[in-house]
XYZ file of N, CA and C in Angstrom:
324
model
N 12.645 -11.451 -9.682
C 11.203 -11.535 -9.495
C 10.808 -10.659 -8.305
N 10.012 -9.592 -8.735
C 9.713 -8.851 -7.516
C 8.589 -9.509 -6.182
N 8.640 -9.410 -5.073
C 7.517 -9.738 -3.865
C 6.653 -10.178 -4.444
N 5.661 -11.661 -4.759
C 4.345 -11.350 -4.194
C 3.766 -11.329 -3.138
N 2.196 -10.953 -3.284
C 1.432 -10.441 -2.402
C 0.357 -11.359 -2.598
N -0.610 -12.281 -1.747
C -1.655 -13.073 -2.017
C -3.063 -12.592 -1.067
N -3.925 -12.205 -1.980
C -5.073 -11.779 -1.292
C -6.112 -12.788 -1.127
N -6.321 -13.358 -0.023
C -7.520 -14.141 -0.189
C -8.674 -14.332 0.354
N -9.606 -14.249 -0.430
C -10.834 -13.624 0.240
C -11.773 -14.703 0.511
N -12.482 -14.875 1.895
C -13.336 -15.983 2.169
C -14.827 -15.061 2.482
N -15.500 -15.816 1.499
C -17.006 -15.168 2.243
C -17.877 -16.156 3.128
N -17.983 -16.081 4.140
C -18.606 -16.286 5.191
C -20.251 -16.528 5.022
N -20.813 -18.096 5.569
C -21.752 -17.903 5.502
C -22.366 -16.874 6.610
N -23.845 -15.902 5.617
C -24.382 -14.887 6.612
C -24.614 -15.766 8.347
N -24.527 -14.982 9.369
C -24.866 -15.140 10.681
C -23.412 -15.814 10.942
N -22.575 -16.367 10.475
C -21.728 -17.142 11.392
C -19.951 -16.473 11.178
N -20.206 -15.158 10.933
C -18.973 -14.374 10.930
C -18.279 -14.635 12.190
N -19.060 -14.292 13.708
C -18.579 -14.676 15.194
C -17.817 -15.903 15.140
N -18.445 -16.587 14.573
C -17.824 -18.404 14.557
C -16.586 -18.293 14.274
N -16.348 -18.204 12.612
C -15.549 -17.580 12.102
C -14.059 -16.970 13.343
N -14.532 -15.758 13.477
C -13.738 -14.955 14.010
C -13.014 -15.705 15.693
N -13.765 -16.629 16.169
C -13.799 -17.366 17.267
C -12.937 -18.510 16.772
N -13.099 -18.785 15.668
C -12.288 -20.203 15.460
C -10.704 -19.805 15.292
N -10.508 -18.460 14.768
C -9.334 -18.071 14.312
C -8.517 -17.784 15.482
N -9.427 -16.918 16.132
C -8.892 -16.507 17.860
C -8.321 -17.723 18.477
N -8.693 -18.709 18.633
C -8.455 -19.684 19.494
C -8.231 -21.077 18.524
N -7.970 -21.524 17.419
C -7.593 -22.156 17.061
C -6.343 -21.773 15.747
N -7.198 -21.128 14.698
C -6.898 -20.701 13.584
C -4.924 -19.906 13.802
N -4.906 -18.855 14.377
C -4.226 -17.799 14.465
C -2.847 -18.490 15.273
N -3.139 -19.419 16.562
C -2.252 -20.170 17.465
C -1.832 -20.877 17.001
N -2.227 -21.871 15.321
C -1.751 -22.705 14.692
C -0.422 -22.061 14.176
N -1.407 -21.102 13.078
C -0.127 -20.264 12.486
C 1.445 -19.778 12.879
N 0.601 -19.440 13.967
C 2.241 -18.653 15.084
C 2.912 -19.636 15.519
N 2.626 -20.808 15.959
C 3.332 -22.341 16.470
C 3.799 -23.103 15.352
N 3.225 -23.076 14.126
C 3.743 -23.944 12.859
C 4.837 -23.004 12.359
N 4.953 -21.732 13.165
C 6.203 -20.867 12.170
C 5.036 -19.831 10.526
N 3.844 -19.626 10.516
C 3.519 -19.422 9.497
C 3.280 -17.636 9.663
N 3.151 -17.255 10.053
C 2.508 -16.398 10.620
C 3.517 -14.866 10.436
N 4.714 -15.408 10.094
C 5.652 -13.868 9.669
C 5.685 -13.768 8.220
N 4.425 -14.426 7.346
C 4.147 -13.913 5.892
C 2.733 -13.209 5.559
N 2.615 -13.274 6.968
C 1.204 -12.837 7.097
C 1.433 -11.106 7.279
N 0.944 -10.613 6.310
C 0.446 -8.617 6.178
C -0.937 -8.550 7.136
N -1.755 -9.272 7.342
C -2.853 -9.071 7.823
C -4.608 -9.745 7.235
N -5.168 -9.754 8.480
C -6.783 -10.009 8.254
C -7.584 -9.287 8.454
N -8.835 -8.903 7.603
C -9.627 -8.155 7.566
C -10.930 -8.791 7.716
N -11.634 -7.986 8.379
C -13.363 -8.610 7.645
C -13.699 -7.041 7.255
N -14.840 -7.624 6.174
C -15.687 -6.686 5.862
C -16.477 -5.518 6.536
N -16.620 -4.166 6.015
C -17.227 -3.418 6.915
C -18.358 -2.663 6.046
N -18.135 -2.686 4.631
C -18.974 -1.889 3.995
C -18.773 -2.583 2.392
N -19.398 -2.606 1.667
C -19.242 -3.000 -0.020
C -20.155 -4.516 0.548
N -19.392 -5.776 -0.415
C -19.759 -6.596 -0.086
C -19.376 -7.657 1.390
N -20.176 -7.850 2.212
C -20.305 -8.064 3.291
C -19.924 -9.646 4.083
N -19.521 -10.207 4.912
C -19.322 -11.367 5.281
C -18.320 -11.730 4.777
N -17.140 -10.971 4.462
C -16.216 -11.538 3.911
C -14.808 -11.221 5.085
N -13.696 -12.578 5.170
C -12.579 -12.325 5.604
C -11.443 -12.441 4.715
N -10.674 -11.471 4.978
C -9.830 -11.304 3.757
C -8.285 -11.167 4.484
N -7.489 -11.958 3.859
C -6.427 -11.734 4.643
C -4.864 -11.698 3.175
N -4.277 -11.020 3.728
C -3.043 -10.828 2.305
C -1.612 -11.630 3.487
N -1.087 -11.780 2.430
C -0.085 -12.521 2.833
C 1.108 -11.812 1.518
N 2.563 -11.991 2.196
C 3.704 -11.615 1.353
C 4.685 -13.160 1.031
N 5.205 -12.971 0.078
C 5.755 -14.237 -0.459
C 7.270 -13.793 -1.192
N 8.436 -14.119 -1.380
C 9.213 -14.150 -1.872
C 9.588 -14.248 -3.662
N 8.694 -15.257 -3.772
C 8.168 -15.795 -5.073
C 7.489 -16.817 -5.277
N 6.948 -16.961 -6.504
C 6.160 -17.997 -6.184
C 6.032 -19.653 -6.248
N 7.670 -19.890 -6.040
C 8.040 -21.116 -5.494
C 8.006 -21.073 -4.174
N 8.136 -19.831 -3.048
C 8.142 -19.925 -1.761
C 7.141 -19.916 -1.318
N 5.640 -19.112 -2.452
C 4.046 -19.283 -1.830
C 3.855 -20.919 -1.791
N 4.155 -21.240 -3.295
C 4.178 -22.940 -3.152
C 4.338 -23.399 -1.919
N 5.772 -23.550 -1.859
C 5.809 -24.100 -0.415
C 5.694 -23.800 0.669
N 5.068 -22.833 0.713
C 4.356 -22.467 2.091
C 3.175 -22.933 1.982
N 2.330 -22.819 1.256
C 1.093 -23.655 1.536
C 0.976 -25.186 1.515
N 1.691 -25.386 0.920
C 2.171 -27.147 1.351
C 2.390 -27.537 2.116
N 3.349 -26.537 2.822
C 3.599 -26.904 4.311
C 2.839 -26.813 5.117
N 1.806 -25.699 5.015
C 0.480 -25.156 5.371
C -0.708 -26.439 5.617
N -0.297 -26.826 4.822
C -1.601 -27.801 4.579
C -1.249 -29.020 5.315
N 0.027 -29.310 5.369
C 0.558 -30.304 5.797
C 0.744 -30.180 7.607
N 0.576 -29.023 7.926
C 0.473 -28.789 9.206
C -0.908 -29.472 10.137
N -0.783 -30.632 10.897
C -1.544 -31.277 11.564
C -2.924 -30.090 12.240
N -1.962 -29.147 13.512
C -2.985 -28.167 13.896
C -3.646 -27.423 12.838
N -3.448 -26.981 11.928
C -3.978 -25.608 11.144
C -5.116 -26.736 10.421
N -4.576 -28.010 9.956
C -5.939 -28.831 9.133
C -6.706 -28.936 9.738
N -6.622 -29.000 11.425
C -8.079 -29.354 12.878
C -8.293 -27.966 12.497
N -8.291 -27.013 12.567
C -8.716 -25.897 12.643
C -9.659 -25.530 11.301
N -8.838 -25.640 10.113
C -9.402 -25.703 8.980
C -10.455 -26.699 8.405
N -10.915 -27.536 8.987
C -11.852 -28.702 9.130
C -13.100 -28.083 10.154
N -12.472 -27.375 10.972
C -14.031 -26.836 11.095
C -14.403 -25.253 10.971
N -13.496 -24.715 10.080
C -14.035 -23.648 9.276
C -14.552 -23.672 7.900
N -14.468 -24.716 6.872
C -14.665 -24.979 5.723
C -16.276 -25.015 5.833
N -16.771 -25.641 6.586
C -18.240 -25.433 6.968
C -18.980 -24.384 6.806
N -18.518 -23.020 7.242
C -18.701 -21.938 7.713
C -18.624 -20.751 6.407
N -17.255 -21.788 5.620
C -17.647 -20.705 4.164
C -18.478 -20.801 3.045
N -18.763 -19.873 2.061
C -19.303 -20.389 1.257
C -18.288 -20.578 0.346
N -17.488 -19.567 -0.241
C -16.417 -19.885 -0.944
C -15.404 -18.996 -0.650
N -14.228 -19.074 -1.660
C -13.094 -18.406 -1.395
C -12.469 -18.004 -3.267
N -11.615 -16.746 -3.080
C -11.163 -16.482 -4.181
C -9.475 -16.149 -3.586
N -8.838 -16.150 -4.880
C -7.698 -15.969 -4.217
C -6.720 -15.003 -5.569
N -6.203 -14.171 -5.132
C -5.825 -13.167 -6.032
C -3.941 -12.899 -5.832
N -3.447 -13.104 -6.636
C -2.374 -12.435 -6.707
C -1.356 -11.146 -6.925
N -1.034 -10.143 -6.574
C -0.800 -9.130 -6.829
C 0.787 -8.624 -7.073
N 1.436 -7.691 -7.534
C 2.975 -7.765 -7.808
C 2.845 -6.195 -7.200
N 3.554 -5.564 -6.182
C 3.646 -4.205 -5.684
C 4.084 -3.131 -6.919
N 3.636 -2.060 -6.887
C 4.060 -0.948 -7.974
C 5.266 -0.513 -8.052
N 5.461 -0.109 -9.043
C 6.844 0.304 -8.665
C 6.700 2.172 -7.809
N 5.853 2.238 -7.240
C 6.334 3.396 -6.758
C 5.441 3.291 -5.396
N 5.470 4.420 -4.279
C 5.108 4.261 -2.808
C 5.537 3.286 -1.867
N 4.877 3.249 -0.699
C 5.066 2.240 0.407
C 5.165 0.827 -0.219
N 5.823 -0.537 0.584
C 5.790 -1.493 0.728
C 5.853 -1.882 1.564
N 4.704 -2.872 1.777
C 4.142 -3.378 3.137
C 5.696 -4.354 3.726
């Protein structure tokens, strides 16, 4: 089974992107790195142009018994749920996409 890759995109209610970005800084991001989550992480983005207010962050996975249990564990993580309890507020929704790398070029 080759890498996956999980893209998931949160759109932000308008005006409270700062919030957002503030909660991650200082709650969100310190969870991750202290629960051990944080070396499946490729990166976070926000929006700069297309559709707007969105944070998007990809993550790499082994397969997808190991995404499984990483978000289980994820969820099950005391800090990251305080954190995630007061960002759920803040979104409007979320999509979440799966991707399998090509077989040809870079891999992240």
């Amino acid at each position: 089974m080759p890498t996956i890759y999980e893209k998931r995109t949160y759109n932000v209610v308008v005006g409270q992107m700062a919030e957002v970005v503030r909660l991650y800084s200082t709650e969100g991001w310190p969870a991750l790195e202290a629960g051990g989550f944080s070396p499946n992480l490729i990166g976070y983005f926000t929006s700069d142009t297309g559709e707007l207010h969105q944070l998007v962050h990809l993550w790499r996975f082994d397969s997808d018994d190991a995404r499984r249990a990483f978000w289980a564990r994820l969820f099950a993580d005391e800090a990251f749920m305080a954190f995630a309890k007061q960002l759920r507020p803040l979104l409007k929704s979320q999509s979440n996409q799966l991707l399998l790398s090509a077989p040809w070029g870079p891999k992240p």
